[in-house]
C-alpha positions as semicolon CSV with decimal commas, in nm:
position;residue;x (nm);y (nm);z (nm)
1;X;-1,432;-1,538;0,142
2;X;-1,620;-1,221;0,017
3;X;-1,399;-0,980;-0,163
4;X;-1,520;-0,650;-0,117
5;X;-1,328;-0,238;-0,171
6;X;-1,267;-0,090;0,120
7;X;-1,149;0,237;-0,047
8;X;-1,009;0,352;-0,346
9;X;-0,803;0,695;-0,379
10;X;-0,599;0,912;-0,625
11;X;-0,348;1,177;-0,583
12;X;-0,126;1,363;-0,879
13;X;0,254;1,371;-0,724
14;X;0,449;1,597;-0,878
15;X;0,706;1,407;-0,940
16;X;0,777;1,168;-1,219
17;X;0,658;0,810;-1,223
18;X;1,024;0,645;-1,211
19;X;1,098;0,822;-0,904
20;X;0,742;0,779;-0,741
21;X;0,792;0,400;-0,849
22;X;1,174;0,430;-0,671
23;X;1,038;0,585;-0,348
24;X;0,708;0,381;-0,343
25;X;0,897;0,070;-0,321
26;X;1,155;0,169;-0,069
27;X;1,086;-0,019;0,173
28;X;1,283;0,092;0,423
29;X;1,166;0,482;0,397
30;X;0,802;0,379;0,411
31;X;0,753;0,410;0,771
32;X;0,776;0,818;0,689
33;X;0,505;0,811;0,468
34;X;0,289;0,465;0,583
35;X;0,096;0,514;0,959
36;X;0,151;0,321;1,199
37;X;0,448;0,155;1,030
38;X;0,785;0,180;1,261
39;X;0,991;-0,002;1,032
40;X;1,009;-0,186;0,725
41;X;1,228;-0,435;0,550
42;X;1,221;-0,683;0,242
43;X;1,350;-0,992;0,237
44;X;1,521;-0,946;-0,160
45;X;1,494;-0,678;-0,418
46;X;1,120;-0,647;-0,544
47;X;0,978;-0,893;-0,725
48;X;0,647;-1,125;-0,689
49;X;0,668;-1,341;-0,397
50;X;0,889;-1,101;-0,192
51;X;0,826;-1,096;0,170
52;X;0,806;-0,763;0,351
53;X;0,818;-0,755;0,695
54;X;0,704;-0,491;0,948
55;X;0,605;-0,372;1,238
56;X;0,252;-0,213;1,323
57;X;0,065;-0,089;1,557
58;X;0,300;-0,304;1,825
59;X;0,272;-0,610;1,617
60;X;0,514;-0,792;1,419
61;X;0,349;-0,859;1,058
62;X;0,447;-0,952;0,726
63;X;0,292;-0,891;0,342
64;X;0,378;-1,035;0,006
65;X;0,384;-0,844;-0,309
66;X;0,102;-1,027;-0,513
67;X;0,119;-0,888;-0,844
68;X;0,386;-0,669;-1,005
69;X;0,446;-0,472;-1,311
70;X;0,766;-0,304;-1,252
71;X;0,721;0,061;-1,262
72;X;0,335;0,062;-1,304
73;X;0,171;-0,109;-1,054
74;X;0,207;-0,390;-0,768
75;X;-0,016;-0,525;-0,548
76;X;0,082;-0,587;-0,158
77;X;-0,146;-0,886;0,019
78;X;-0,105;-0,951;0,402
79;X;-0,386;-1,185;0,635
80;X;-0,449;-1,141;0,961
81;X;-0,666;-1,441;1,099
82;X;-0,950;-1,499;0,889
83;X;-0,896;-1,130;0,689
84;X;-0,690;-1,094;0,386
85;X;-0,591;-0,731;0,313
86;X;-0,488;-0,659;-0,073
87;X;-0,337;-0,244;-0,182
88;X;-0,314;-0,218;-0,536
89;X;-0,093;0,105;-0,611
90;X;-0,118;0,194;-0,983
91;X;0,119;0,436;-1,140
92;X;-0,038;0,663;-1,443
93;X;0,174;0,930;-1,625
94;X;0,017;1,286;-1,595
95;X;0,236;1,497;-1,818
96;X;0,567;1,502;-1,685
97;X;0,391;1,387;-1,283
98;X;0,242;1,059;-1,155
99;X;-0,144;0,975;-1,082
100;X;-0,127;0,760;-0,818
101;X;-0,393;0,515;-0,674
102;X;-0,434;0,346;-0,428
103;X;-0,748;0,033;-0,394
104;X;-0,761;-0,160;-0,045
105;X;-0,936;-0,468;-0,140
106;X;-1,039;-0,682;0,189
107;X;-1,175;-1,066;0,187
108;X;-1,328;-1,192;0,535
109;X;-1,381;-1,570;0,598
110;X;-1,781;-1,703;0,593
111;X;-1,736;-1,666;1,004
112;X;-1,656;-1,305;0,968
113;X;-1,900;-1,206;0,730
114;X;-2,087;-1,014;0,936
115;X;-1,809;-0,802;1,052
116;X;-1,671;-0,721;0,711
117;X;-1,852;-0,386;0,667
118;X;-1,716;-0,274;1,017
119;X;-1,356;-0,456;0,892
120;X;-1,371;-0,199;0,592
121;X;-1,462;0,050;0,748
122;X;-1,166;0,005;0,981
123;X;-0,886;-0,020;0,714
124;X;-1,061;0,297;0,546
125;X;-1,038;0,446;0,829
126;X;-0,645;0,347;0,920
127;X;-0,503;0,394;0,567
128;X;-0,727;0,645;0,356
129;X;-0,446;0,880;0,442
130;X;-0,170;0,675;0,292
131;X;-0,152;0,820;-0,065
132;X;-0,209;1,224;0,077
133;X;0,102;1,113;0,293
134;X;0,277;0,989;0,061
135;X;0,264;1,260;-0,195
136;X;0,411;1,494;0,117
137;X;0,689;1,265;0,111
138;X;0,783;1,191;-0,249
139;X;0,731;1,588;-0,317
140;X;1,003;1,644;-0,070
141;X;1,159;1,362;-0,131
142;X;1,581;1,464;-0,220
């Protein structure tokens, strides 16, 4: 499997990293700030290994947080078939606000391969939004 960016983006939140960390990992208020999401649930507090399940688009689906440094960054992975889909949020202090980034890495299988441009192109498409939406949300966030 090729491992190739299918976007990277950064917004400043104005609002401080523990609280962007808070509402970035509620998992249940995601679905106001995540499209296409309907709902959202883990399976334990967050930690690596923890299962998150949701529904998407009409499907059932499920993702595992990857990598995690508590407060700073975590990584959610989820496959579909022969794609693996990997969003690395980093948190950076701006002053007293949060710089907040977003990478969507995607890895096709050999059979795929010549799909994985269009694949990207796809999940850029779908979720380039996600941070701009979120920043709405964690800026009106109570």
């Amino acid at each position: 499997m090729g491992v190739n960016t299918a976007f990277t983006v950064t917004e400043l939140v104005y609002v401080p990293p523990r609280r962007v960390w808070d509402l970035l990992t509620d998992w249940v208020a995601a679905p106001a700030w995540m499209p296409g999401v309907r709902e959202m649930h883990a399976e334990g507090p967050t930690a690596l290994g923890l299962t998150i399940d949701f529904h998407s688009n009409g499907h059932d689906r499920s993702a595992t947080v990857t990598e995690l440094e508590p407060g700073r960054s975590i990584t959610i992975t989820s496959s579909q078939g022969d794609v693996r889909s990997d969003y690395r949020y980093v948190l950076e202090p701006d002053g007293g606000d949060t710089r907040l980034t977003l990478t969507a890495e995607v890895a096709v299988s050999d059979a795929l391969e010549g799909l994985a441009g269009e694949i990207r192109e796809t999940i850029a498409a779908a979720d380039e939004g996600q941070l701009a939406s979120f920043k709405r949300f964690a800026e009106k966030a109570p």
